[in-house]
mmCIF file of C-alpha atoms and ligand atoms in Angstrom:
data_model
loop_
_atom_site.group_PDB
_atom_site.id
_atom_site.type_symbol
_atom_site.label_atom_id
_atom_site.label_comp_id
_atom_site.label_asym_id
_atom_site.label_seq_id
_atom_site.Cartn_x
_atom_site.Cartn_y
_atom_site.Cartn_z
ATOM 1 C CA UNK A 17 0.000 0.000 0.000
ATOM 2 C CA UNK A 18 0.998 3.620 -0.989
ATOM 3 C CA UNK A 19 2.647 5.628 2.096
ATOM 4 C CA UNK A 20 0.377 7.693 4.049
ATOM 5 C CA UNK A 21 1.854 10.704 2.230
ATOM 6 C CA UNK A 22 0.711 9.714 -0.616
ATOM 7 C CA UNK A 23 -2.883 9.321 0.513
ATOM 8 C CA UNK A 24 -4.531 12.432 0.836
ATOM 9 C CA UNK A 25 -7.833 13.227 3.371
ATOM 10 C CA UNK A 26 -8.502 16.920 3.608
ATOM 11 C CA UNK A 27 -11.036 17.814 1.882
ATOM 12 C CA UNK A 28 -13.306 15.239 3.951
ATOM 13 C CA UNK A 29 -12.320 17.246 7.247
ATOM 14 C CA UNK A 30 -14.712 18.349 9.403
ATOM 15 C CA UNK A 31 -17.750 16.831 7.252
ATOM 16 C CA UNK A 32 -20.272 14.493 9.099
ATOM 17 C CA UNK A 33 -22.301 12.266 6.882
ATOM 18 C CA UNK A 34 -25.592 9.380 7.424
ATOM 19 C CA UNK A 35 -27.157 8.001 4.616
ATOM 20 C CA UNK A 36 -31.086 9.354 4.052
ATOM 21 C CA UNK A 37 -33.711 6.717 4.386
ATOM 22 C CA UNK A 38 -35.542 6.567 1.218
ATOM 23 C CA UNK A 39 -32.964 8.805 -0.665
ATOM 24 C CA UNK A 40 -31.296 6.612 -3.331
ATOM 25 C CA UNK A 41 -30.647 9.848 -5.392
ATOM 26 C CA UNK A 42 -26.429 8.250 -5.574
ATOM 27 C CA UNK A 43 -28.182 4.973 -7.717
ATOM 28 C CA UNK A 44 -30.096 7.170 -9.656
ATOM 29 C CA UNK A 45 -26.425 7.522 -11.767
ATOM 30 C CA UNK A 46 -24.807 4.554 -13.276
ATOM 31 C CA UNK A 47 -22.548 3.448 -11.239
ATOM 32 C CA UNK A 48 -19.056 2.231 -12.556
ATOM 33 C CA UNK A 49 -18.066 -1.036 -11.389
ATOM 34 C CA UNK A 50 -15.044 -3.149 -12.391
ATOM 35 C CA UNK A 51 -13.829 -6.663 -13.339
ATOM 36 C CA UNK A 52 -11.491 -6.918 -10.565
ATOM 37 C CA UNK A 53 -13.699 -6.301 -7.830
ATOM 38 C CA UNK A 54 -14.644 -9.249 -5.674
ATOM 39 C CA UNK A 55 -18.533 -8.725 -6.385
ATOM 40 C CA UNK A 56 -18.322 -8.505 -10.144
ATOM 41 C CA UNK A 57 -19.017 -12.468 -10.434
ATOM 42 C CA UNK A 58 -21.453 -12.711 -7.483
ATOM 43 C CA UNK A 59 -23.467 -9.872 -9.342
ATOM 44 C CA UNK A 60 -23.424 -11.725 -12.704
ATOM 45 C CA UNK A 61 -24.707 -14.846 -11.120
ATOM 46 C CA UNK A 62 -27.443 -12.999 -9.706
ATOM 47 C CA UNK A 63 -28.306 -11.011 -12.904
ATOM 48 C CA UNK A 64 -26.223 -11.996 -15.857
ATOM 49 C CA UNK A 65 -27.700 -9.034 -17.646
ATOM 50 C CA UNK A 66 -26.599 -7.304 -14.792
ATOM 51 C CA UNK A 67 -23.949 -4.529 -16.906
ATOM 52 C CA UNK A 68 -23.312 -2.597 -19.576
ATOM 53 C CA UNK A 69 -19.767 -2.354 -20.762
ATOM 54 C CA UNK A 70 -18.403 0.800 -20.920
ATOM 55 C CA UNK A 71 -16.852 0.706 -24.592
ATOM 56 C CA UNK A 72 -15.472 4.052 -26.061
ATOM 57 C CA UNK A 73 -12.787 2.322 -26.621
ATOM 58 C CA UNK A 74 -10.220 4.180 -24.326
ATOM 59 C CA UNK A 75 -7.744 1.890 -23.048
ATOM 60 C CA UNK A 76 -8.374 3.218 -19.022
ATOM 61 C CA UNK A 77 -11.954 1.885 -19.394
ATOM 62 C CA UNK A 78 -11.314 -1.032 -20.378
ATOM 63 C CA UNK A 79 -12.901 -3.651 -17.511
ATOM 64 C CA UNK A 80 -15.062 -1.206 -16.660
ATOM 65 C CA UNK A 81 -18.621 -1.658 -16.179
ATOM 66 C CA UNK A 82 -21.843 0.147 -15.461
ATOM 67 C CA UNK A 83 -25.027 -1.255 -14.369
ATOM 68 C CA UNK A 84 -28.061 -1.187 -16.269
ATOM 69 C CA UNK A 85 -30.679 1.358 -15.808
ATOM 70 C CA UNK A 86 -34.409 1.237 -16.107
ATOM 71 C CA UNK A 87 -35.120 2.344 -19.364
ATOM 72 C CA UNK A 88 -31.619 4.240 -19.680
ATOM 73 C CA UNK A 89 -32.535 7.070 -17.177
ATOM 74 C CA UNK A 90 -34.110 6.049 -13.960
ATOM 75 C CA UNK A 91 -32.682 4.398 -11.212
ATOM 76 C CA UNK A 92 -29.666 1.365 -11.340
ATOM 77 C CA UNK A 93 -31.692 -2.036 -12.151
ATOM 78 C CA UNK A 94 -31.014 -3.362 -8.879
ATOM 79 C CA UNK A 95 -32.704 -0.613 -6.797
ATOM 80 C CA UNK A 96 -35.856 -1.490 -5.414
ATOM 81 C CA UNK A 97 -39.384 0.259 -4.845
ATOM 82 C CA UNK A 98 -38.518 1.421 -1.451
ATOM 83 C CA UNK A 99 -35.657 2.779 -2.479
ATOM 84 C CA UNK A 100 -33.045 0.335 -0.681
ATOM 85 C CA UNK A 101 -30.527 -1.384 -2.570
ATOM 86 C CA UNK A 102 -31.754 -4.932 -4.099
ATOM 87 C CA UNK A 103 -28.335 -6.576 -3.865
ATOM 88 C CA UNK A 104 -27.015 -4.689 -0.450
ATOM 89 C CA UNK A 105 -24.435 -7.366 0.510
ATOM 90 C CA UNK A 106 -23.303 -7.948 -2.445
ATOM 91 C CA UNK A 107 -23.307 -4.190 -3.897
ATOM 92 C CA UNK A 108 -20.148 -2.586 -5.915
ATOM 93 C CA UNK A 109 -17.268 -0.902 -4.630
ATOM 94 C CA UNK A 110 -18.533 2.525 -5.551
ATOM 95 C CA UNK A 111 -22.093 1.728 -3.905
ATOM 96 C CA UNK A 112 -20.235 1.168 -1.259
ATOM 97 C CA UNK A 113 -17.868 4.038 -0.590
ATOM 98 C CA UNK A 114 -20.094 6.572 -1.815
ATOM 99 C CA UNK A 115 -20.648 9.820 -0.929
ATOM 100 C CA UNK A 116 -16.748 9.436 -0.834
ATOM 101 C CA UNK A 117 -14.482 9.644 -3.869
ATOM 102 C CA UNK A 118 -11.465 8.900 -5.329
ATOM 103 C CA UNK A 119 -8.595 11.072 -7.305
ATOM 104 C CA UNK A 120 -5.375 9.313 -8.333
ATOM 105 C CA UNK A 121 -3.179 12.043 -9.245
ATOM 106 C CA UNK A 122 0.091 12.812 -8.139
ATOM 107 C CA UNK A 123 -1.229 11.233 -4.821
ATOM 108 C CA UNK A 124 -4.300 9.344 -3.956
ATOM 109 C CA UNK A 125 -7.275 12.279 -2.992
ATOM 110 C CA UNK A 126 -10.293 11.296 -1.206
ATOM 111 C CA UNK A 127 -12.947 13.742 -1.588
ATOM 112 C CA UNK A 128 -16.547 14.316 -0.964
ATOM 113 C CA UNK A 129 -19.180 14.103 -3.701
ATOM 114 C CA UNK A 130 -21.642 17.025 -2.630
ATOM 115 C CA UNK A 131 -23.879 16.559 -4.903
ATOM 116 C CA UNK A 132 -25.691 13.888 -1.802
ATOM 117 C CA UNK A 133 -27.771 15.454 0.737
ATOM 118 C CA UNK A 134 -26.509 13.272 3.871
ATOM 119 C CA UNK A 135 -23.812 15.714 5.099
ATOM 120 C CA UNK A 136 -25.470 17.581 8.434
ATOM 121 C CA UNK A 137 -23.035 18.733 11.483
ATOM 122 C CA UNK A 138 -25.623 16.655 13.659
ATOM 123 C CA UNK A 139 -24.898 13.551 12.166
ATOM 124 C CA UNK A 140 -22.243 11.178 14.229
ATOM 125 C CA UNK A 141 -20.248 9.584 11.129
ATOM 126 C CA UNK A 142 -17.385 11.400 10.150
ATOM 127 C CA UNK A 143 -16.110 11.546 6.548
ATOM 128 C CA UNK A 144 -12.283 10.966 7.332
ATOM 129 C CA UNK A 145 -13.148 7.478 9.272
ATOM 130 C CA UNK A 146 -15.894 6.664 6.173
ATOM 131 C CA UNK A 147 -12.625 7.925 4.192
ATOM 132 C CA UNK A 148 -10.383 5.082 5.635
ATOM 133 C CA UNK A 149 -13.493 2.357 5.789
ATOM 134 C CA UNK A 150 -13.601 3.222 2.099
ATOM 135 C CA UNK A 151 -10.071 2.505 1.492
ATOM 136 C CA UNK A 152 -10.379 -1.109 3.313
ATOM 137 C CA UNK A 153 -12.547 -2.079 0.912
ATOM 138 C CA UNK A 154 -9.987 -1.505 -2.144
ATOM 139 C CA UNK A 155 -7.896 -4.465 -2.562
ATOM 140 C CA UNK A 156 -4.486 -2.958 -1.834
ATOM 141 C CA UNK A 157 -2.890 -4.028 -5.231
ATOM 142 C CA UNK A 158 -5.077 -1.661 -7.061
ATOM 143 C CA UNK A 159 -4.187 0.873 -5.161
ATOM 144 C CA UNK A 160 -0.607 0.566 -5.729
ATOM 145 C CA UNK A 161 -1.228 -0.504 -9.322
ATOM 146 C CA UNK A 162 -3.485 3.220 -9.955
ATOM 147 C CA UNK A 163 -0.876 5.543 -7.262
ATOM 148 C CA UNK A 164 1.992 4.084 -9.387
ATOM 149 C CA UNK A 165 -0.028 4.740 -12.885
ATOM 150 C CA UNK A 166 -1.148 8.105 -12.012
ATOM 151 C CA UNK A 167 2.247 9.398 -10.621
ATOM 152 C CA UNK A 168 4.092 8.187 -13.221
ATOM 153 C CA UNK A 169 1.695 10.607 -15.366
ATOM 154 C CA UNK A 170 2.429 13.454 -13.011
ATOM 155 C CA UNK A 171 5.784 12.837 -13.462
ATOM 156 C CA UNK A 172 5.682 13.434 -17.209
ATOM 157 C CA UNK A 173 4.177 16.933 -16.740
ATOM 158 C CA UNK A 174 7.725 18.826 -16.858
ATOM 159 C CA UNK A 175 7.931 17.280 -19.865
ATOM 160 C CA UNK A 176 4.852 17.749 -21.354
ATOM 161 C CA UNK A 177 4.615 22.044 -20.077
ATOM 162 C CA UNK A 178 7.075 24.088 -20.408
ATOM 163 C CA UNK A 179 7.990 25.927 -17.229
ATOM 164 C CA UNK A 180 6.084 23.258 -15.533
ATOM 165 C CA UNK A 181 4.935 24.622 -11.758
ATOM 166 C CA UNK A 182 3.752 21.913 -9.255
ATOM 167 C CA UNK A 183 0.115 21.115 -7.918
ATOM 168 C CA UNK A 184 0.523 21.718 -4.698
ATOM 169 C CA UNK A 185 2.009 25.024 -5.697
ATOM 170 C CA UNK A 186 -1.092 25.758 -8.657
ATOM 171 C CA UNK A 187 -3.340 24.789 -5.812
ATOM 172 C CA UNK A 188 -2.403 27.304 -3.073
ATOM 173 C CA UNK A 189 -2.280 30.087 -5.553
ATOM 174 C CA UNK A 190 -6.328 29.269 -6.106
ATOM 175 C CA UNK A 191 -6.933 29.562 -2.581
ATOM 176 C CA UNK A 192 -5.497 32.782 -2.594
ATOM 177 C CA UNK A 193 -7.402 33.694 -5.330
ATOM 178 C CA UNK A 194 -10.925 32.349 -3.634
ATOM 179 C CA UNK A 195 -10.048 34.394 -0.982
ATOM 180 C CA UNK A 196 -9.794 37.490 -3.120
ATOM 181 C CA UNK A 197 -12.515 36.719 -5.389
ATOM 182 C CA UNK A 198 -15.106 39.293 -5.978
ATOM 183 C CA UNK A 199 -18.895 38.132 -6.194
ATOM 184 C CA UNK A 200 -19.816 41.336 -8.620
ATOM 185 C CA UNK A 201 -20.959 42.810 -11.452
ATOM 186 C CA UNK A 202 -22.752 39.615 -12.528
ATOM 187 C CA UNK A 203 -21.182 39.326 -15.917
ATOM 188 C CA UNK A 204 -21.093 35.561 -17.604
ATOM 189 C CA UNK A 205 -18.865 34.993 -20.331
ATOM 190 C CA UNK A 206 -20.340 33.683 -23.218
ATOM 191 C CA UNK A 207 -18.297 30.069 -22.359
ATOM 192 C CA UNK A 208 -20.080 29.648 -19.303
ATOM 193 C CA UNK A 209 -23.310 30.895 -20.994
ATOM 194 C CA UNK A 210 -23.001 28.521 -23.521
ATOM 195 C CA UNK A 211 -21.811 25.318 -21.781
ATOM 196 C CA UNK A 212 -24.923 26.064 -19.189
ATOM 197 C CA UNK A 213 -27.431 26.235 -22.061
ATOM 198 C CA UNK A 214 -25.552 22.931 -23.479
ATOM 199 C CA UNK A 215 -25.699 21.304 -20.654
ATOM 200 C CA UNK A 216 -30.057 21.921 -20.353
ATOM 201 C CA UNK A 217 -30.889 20.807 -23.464
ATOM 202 C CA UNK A 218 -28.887 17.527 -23.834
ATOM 203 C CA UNK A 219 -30.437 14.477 -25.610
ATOM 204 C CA UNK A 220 -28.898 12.224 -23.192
ATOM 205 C CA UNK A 221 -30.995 12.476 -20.315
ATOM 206 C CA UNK A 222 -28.067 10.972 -18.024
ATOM 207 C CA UNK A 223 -26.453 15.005 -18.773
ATOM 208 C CA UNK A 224 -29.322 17.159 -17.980
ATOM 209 C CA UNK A 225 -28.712 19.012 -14.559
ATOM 210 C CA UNK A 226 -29.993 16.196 -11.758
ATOM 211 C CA UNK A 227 -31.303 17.386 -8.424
ATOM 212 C CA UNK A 228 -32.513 16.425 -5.316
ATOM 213 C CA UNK A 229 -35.263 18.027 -3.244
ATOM 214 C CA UNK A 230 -35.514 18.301 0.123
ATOM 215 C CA UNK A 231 -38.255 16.205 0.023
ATOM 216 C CA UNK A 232 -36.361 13.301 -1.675
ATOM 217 C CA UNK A 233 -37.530 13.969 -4.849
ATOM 218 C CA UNK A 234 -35.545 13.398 -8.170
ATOM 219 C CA UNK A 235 -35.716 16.672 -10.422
ATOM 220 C CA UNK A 236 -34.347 17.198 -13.837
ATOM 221 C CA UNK A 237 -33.947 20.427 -15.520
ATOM 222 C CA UNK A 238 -34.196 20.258 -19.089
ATOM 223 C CA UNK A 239 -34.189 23.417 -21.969
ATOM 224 C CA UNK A 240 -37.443 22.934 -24.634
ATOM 225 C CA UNK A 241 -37.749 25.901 -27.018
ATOM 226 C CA UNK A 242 -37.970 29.306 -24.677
ATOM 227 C CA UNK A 243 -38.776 27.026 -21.522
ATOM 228 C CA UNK A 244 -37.354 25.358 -18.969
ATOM 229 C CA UNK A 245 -39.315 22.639 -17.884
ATOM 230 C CA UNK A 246 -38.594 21.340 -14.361
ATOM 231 C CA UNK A 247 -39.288 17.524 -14.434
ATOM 232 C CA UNK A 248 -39.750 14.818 -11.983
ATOM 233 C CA UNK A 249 -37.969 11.962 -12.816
ATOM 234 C CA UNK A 250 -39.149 8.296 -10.883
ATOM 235 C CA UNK A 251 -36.932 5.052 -9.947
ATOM 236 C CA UNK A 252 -38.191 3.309 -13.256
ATOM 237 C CA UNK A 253 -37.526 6.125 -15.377
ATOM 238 C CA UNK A 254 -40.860 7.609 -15.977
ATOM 239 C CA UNK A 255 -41.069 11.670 -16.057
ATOM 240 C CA UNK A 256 -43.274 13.955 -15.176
ATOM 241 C CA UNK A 257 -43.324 17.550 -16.058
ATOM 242 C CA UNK A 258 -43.926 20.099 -12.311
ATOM 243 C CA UNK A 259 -43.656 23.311 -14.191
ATOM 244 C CA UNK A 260 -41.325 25.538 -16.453
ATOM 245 C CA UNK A 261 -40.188 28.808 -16.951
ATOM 246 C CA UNK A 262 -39.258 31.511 -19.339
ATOM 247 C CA UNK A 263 -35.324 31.123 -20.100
ATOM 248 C CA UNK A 264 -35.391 34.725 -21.658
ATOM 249 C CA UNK A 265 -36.056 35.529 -18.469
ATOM 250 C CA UNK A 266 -33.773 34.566 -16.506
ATOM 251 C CA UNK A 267 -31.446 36.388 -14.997
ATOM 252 C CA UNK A 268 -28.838 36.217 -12.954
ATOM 253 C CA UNK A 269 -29.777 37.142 -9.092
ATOM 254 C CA UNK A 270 -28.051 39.108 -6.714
ATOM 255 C CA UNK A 271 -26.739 37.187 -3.359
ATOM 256 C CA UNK A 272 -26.788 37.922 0.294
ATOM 257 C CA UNK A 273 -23.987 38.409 1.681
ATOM 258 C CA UNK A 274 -24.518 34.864 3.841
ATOM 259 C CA UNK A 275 -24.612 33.606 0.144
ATOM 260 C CA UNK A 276 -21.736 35.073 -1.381
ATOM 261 C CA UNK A 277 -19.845 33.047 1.958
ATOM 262 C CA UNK A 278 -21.520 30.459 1.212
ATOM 263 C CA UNK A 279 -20.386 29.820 -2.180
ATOM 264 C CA UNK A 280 -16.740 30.860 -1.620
ATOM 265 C CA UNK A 281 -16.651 28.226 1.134
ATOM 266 C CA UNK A 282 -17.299 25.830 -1.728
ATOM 267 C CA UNK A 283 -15.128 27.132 -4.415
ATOM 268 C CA UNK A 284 -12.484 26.540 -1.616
ATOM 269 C CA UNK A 285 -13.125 23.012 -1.374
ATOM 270 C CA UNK A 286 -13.366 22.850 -5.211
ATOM 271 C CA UNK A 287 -9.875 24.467 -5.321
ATOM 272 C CA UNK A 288 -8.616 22.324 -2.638
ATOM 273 C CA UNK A 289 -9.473 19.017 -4.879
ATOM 274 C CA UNK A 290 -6.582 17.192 -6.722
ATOM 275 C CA UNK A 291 -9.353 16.658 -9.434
ATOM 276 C CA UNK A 292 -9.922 20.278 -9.976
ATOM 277 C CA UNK A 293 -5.947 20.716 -10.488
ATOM 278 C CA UNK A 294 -6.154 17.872 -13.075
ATOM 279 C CA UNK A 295 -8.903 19.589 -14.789
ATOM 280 C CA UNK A 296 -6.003 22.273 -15.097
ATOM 281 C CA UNK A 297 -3.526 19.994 -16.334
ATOM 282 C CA UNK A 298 -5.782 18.443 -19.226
ATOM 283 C CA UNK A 299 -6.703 21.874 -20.555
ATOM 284 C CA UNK A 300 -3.024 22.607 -20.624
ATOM 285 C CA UNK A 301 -2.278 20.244 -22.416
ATOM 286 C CA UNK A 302 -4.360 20.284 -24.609
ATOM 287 C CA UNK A 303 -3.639 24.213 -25.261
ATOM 288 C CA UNK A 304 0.069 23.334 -25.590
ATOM 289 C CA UNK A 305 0.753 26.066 -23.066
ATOM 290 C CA UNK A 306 3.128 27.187 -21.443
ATOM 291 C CA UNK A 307 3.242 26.750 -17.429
ATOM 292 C CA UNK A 308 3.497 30.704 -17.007
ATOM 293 C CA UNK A 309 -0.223 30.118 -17.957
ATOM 294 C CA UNK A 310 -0.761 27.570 -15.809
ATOM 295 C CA UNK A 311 -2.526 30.052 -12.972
ATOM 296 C CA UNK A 312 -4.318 31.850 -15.604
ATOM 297 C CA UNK A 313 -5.985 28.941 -16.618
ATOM 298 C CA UNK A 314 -6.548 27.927 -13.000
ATOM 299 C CA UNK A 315 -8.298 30.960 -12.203
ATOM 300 C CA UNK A 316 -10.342 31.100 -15.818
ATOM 301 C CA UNK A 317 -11.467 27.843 -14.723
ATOM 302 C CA UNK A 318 -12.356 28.499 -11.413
ATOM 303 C CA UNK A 319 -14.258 31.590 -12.687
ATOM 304 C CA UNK A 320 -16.232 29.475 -15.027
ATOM 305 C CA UNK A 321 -17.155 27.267 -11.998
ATOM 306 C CA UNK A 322 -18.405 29.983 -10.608
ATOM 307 C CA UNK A 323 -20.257 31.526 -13.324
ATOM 308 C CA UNK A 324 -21.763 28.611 -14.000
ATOM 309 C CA UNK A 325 -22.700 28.053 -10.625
ATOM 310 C CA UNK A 326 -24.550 31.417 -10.205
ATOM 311 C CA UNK A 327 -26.333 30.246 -13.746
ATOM 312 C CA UNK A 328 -27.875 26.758 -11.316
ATOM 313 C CA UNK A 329 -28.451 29.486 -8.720
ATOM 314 C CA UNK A 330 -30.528 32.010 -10.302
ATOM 315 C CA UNK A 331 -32.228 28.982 -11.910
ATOM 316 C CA UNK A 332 -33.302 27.577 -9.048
ATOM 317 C CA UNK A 333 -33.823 30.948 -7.578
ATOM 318 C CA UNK A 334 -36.137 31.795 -10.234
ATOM 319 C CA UNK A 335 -37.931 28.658 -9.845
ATOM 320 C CA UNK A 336 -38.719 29.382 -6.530
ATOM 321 C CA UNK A 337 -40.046 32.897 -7.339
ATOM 322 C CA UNK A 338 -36.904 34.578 -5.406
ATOM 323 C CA UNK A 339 -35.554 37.757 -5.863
ATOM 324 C CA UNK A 340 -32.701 36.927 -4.323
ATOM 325 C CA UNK A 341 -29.793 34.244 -4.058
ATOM 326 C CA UNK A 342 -29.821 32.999 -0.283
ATOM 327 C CA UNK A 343 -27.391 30.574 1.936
ATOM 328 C CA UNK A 344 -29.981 27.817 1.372
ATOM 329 C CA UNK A 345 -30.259 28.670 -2.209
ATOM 330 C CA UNK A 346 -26.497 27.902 -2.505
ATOM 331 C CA UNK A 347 -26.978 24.552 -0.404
ATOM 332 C CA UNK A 348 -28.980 23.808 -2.713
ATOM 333 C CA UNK A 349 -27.126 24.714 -5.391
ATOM 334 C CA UNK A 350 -24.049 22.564 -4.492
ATOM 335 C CA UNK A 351 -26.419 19.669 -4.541
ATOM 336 C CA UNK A 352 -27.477 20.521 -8.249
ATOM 337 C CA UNK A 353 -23.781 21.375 -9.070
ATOM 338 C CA UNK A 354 -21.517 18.908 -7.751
ATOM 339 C CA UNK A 355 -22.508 16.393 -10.273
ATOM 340 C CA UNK A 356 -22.192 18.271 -13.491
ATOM 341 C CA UNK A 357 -18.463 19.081 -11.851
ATOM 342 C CA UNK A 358 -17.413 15.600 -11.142
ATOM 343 C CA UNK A 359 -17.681 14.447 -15.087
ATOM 344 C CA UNK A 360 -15.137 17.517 -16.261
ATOM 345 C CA UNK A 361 -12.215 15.293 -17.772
ATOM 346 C CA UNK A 362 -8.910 15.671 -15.847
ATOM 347 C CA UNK A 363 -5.291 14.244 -16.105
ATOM 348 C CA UNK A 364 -5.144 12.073 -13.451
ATOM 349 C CA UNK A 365 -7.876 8.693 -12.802
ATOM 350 C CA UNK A 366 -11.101 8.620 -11.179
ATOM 351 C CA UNK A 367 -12.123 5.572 -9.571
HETATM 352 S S1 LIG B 402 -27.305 10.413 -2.293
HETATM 353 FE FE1 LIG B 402 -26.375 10.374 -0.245
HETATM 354 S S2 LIG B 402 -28.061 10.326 1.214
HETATM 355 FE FE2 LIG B 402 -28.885 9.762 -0.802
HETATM 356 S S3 LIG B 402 -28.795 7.488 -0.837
HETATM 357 FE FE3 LIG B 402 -26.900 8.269 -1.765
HETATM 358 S S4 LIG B 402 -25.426 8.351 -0.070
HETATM 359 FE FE4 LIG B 402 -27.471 8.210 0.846
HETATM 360 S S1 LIG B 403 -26.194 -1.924 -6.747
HETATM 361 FE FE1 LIG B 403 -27.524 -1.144 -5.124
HETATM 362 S S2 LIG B 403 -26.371 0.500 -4.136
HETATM 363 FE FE2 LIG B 403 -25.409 0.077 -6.133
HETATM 364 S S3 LIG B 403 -26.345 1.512 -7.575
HETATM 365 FE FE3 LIG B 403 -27.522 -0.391 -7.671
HETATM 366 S S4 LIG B 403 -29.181 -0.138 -6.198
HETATM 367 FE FE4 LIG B 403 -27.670 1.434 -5.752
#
């Protein structure tokens, strides 16, 4: 197993977590699952029609699986009326270790997905021992196997950008920049604008913006014409539209000042993720750039977080018939967020 130096567990300080009764929101996405994992037979015998291979043909997915959905947008196969887990004993890794995730970059990050509704400071279970349970339940070969994989791609960076500066380096120079960020005027480049209106009126139902209610509902927001319909979405897959409004007029709403906090607390956990840093890398890379760019793309990145994120704010905002952004807006927000954020590509491996 990798050193404990290499293993990394802040950004699960200080969170508490219990899994909601009746929630099942986390099987509502596919859930990757892989041929090494000591459940993948057990699973077949149960169901051989259990999976759907993941085949884009890129060589890091190969052995990787996803299980079936009811009619290729509700809920995994396996998940049952009440909403509990038709195979619990014998469930994947990832069923297992969620709300907790996993970045092999130039370490091994555990992070939180927030995009799950269980995290309360009541709550007794804290994320870093859930962290470490998680880890017990990868076979230790893998994790060496993905650490040494993953930092042997870190270690090609130097090569691959000129005037290459480190993550741990990129990443502190984000938090400064949270800190300074300013929350005004509320002007949205035409990237965000356009990746937000992308992002509503996808085919694939699997990308429209997901979201859970309070009420443990499944929502899904989805762009038609001039409307945006607001759509409840059931375990089997069946939809039903709640109501809509007018995308012309939305606009983007101004925050309280608890809101504004509220958000810049979670663009400093985004900043703080080794993910985030890879999603950094990869557009590097990709841009041939130079490393003296390297915080300028940081921060253009973070900014379209943001941007974006004040887009799912004023959304939900104007759904509720709000004037304003509020803390619980933004709570809310994070839960409608998070998801869209953890499918941005990065250098580095996701497990
Ligand atoms: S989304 Fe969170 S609270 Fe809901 S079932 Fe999954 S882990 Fe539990
Ligand atoms: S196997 Fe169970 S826990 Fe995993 S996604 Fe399916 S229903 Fe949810």
């Amino acid at each position: 197993m990798g050193t404990m130096t290499d293993i990394d567990f802040t950004p699960l300080k200080g969170l508490k977590f219990n899994c909601l009764e009746g929630c099942g929101f986390c099987c509502s996405f596919p859930a990757e699952v892989r041929q090494w994992e000591k459940n993948f037979q057990l699973i077949l015998e149960k169901d051989a029609g259990a999976f759907r291979k993941w085949d884009d043909g890129h060589p890091c997915l190969d052995g990787i699986y996803t299980f079936k959905q009811h009619n290729d947008r509700g809920a995994c196969i396996f998940l049952k009326e009440n909403k509990r887990c038709g195979i619990y004993d014998i469930r994947a890794l990832l069923c297992r270790t969620f709300p907790v995730k996993f970045f092999f970059g130039w370490r091994l990050q555990l992070y939180p997905s927030m995009s799950c509704r269980g995290f309360s400071d009541d709550e007794s279970s804290d994320m870093i021992l859930l962290g470490k349970e998680a880890m017990a339940e990868i076979p230790a070969d893998q994790i060496n196997k993905m650490l040494g994989e993953s930092k042997e791609m870190y270690a090609s960076l130097p090569e691959r950008i000129a005037n290459y500066i480190p993550p741990e380096i990129l990443q502190n120079k984000l938090l400064e920049y949270v800190d300074k960020m300013t929350f005004e005027p509320w002007d949205i480049s035409d990237v965000s604008r356009a990746e937000f209106e992308a992002e509503l009126s996808s085919e694939n139902f699997i990308d429209l913006p997901t979201y859970l209610t309070e009420g443990l509902d499944w929502q899904v927001f989805k762009l038609e014409g001039d409307f945006v319909r607001r759509i409840l979405l059931n375990r089997t897959g069946e939809t039903e539209n709640i109501d809509s409004i007018v995308y012309s007029n939305l606009s983007v709403k101004p925050f309280s000042s608890e809101a504004v906090e509220a958000i810049s607390r979670y663009l400093r956990l985004i900043a703080s993720t080794d993910h985030f840093i890879g999603v950094v890398y990869r557009k590097a890379i990709e841009q041939k750039a130079d490393g003296n760019q390297l915080p300028d793309i940081a921060t253009s990145e973070l900014d379209k977080v943001k941007e974006l994120f004040f887009l799912k704010a004023s959304l939900l905002a104007e759904f509720e018939k709000r004037e304003h952004v509020t803390e619980k807006t933004v709570e809310d927000t994070i839960i409608l967020y998070d998801g869209y954020l953890a499918t941005v590509p990065a250098f580095g491996m996701i497990l």
